[in-house]
Amino acid sequence: RGGEKGRMVTPLPPEIRTALAFLDAISRRDEAALLALAAPDIAIVGPRGTARGHDVLRQWFGAVRMTIAPHTALLRDDRVLVL
């Protein structure tokens, strides 16, 4: 992406691009893209504990309706934090 005139734009690290694509797939209701981006042993953490796997992700995805508009994404070691 280009920046404003005279302003350099640094490409996003692949970890952040993946996290943002994951959130975008949720917002667009694109289950195929969501599953393609998720590890087979993805952990879904909620108030009732943690469950793992694509089947759990499918169930969660079928139950939620949300649009996510990330403001900031930070990368530290191998973790991405999106606000």
mmCIF file of C-alpha atoms in Angstrom:
data_model
loop_
_atom_site.group_PDB
_atom_site.id
_atom_site.type_symbol
_atom_site.label_atom_id
_atom_site.label_comp_id
_atom_site.label_asym_id
_atom_site.label_seq_id
_atom_site.Cartn_x
_atom_site.Cartn_y
_atom_site.Cartn_z
ATOM 1 C CA ARG A 1 0.000 0.000 0.000
ATOM 2 C CA GLY A 2 1.205 3.491 -0.696
ATOM 3 C CA GLY A 3 1.523 6.104 1.953
ATOM 4 C CA GLU A 4 1.031 9.832 2.076
ATOM 5 C CA LYS A 5 3.432 11.857 -0.028
ATOM 6 C CA GLY A 6 6.853 11.788 1.589
ATOM 7 C CA ARG A 7 5.861 9.181 4.177
ATOM 8 C CA MET A 8 7.375 5.697 4.184
ATOM 9 C CA VAL A 9 5.085 2.735 4.752
ATOM 10 C CA THR A 10 6.532 -0.406 6.294
ATOM 11 C CA PRO A 11 4.980 -3.692 5.150
ATOM 12 C CA LEU A 12 3.159 -5.621 7.867
ATOM 13 C CA PRO A 13 4.864 -8.752 9.197
ATOM 14 C CA PRO A 14 3.240 -11.987 7.992
ATOM 15 C CA GLU A 15 2.021 -12.830 11.510
ATOM 16 C CA ILE A 16 0.024 -9.601 11.676
ATOM 17 C CA ARG A 17 -1.295 -10.032 8.126
ATOM 18 C CA THR A 18 -2.530 -13.514 9.085
ATOM 19 C CA ALA A 19 -4.219 -12.279 12.283
ATOM 20 C CA LEU A 20 -5.954 -9.462 10.397
ATOM 21 C CA ALA A 21 -7.051 -11.848 7.627
ATOM 22 C CA PHE A 22 -8.490 -14.179 10.302
ATOM 23 C CA LEU A 23 -10.511 -11.343 11.838
ATOM 24 C CA ASP A 24 -11.619 -10.178 8.400
ATOM 25 C CA ALA A 25 -12.857 -13.691 7.592
ATOM 26 C CA ILE A 26 -14.985 -13.569 10.759
ATOM 27 C CA SER A 27 -16.438 -10.197 9.770
ATOM 28 C CA ARG A 28 -17.165 -11.356 6.208
ATOM 29 C CA ARG A 29 -18.710 -14.641 7.447
ATOM 30 C CA ASP A 30 -16.223 -16.604 5.308
ATOM 31 C CA GLU A 31 -15.920 -19.978 7.023
ATOM 32 C CA ALA A 32 -13.641 -21.479 4.367
ATOM 33 C CA ALA A 33 -11.113 -18.635 4.701
ATOM 34 C CA LEU A 34 -11.333 -18.785 8.504
ATOM 35 C CA LEU A 35 -10.574 -22.515 8.580
ATOM 36 C CA ALA A 36 -7.762 -22.140 6.050
ATOM 37 C CA LEU A 37 -6.097 -19.576 8.321
ATOM 38 C CA ALA A 38 -6.588 -21.542 11.554
ATOM 39 C CA ALA A 39 -4.206 -24.246 12.745
ATOM 40 C CA PRO A 40 -5.891 -27.662 13.002
ATOM 41 C CA ASP A 41 -5.389 -27.551 16.792
ATOM 42 C CA ILE A 42 -6.563 -23.939 17.260
ATOM 43 C CA ALA A 43 -7.522 -23.173 20.858
ATOM 44 C CA ILE A 44 -10.886 -21.492 21.443
ATOM 45 C CA VAL A 45 -10.847 -19.906 24.904
ATOM 46 C CA GLY A 46 -14.028 -18.737 26.578
ATOM 47 C CA PRO A 47 -15.765 -18.434 29.918
ATOM 48 C CA ARG A 48 -16.350 -22.199 30.061
ATOM 49 C CA GLY A 49 -12.720 -23.091 29.403
ATOM 50 C CA THR A 50 -10.648 -24.036 26.374
ATOM 51 C CA ALA A 51 -11.478 -26.356 23.486
ATOM 52 C CA ARG A 52 -9.382 -27.172 20.429
ATOM 53 C CA GLY A 53 -9.771 -27.920 16.759
ATOM 54 C CA HIS A 54 -11.580 -26.946 13.587
ATOM 55 C CA ASP A 55 -14.840 -28.570 14.720
ATOM 56 C CA VAL A 56 -14.936 -26.284 17.759
ATOM 57 C CA LEU A 57 -14.067 -23.283 15.588
ATOM 58 C CA ARG A 58 -16.942 -24.168 13.220
ATOM 59 C CA GLN A 59 -19.375 -24.390 16.143
ATOM 60 C CA TRP A 60 -18.198 -21.061 17.568
ATOM 61 C CA PHE A 61 -18.333 -19.398 14.148
ATOM 62 C CA GLY A 62 -21.878 -20.658 13.592
ATOM 63 C CA ALA A 63 -22.988 -19.136 16.890
ATOM 64 C CA VAL A 64 -21.437 -15.659 16.640
ATOM 65 C CA ARG A 65 -22.260 -12.664 14.494
ATOM 66 C CA MET A 66 -19.781 -9.843 14.736
ATOM 67 C CA THR A 67 -17.899 -7.312 12.704
ATOM 68 C CA ILE A 68 -14.372 -6.670 13.894
ATOM 69 C CA ALA A 69 -12.651 -3.360 13.145
ATOM 70 C CA PRO A 70 -9.034 -3.613 14.332
ATOM 71 C CA HIS A 71 -7.406 -0.366 15.421
ATOM 72 C CA THR A 72 -3.860 -1.522 16.189
ATOM 73 C CA ALA A 73 -1.904 -4.756 15.863
ATOM 74 C CA LEU A 74 1.290 -5.485 17.761
ATOM 75 C CA LEU A 75 3.789 -8.324 17.333
ATOM 76 C CA ARG A 76 5.922 -9.524 20.239
ATOM 77 C CA ASP A 77 8.007 -12.670 19.768
ATOM 78 C CA ASP A 78 5.517 -15.150 18.259
ATOM 79 C CA ARG A 79 2.331 -13.486 19.551
ATOM 80 C CA VAL A 80 0.047 -10.957 17.894
ATOM 81 C CA LEU A 81 -2.150 -8.605 19.904
ATOM 82 C CA VAL A 82 -4.950 -6.877 17.998
ATOM 83 C CA LEU A 83 -6.838 -4.007 19.590
#
